């Protein structure tokens, strides 16, 4: 998505990725074409699964597992 106020893009990041960092955050590489909508769509695809503490398997996860899966699905490496 677009760079927000207080964030900067890294001109040395690969052309197919945007490297975004904001105050107090780690730097995250976001593949070109990844949007809020694509992230929400990925998250919604996991609705209906069983809660399973500590799991990151599709439709069988806890909250952090869902977040990890969604961003991995979108090609975003979350620190």
PDB file of C-alpha atoms in Angstrom, residues 1-14 16-32 76-77:
ATOM      1  CA  UNK A   1       0.000   0.000   0.000  1.00  0.00           C
ATOM      2  CA  UNK A   2       0.965   3.633   0.027  1.00  0.00           C
ATOM      3  CA  UNK A   3       3.629   4.935   2.367  1.00  0.00           C
ATOM      4  CA  UNK A   4       2.086   6.655   5.369  1.00  0.00           C
ATOM      5  CA  UNK A   5       3.227   9.838   7.043  1.00  0.00           C
ATOM      6  CA  UNK A   6       6.333   9.175   9.124  1.00  0.00           C
ATOM      7  CA  UNK A   7       7.378   6.196   6.998  1.00  0.00           C
ATOM      8  CA  UNK A   8      10.115   6.056   4.413  1.00  0.00           C
ATOM      9  CA  UNK A   9      10.792   3.746   1.500  1.00  0.00           C
ATOM     10  CA  UNK A  10      14.237   2.292   0.962  1.00  0.00           C
ATOM     11  CA  UNK A  11      15.527   3.173  -2.520  1.00  0.00           C
ATOM     12  CA  UNK A  12      17.856   0.139  -2.376  1.00  0.00           C
ATOM     13  CA  UNK A  13      14.980  -2.328  -1.932  1.00  0.00           C
ATOM     14  CA  UNK A  14      14.396  -4.685  -4.890  1.00  0.00           C
ATOM     15  CA  UNK A  16       9.405  -5.896  -6.758  1.00  0.00           C
ATOM     16  CA  UNK A  17       9.315  -4.970  -3.068  1.00  0.00           C
ATOM     17  CA  UNK A  18       8.777  -1.873  -0.993  1.00  0.00           C
ATOM     18  CA  UNK A  19      10.856  -1.658   2.147  1.00  0.00           C
ATOM     19  CA  UNK A  20       8.895   0.347   4.692  1.00  0.00           C
ATOM     20  CA  UNK A  21       9.911   1.470   8.134  1.00  0.00           C
ATOM     21  CA  UNK A  22       8.192   3.760  10.600  1.00  0.00           C
ATOM     22  CA  UNK A  23       9.195   5.285  13.886  1.00  0.00           C
ATOM     23  CA  UNK A  24       9.696   2.585  16.520  1.00  0.00           C
ATOM     24  CA  UNK A  25       9.213  -0.288  14.098  1.00  0.00           C
ATOM     25  CA  UNK A  26      11.350  -2.884  12.399  1.00  0.00           C
ATOM     26  CA  UNK A  27      11.733  -2.687   8.639  1.00  0.00           C
ATOM     27  CA  UNK A  28       9.374  -4.929   6.678  1.00  0.00           C
ATOM     28  CA  UNK A  29       9.633  -5.841   2.986  1.00  0.00           C
ATOM     29  CA  UNK A  30       6.240  -5.726   1.292  1.00  0.00           C
ATOM     30  CA  UNK A  31       5.979  -7.308  -2.165  1.00  0.00           C
ATOM     31  CA  UNK A  32       4.655  -5.017  -4.889  1.00  0.00           C
ATOM     32  CA  UNK A  76       5.538 -10.360   3.889  1.00  0.00           C
ATOM     33  CA  UNK A  77       8.155 -11.369   6.455  1.00  0.00           C
TER      34      UNK A  77
END
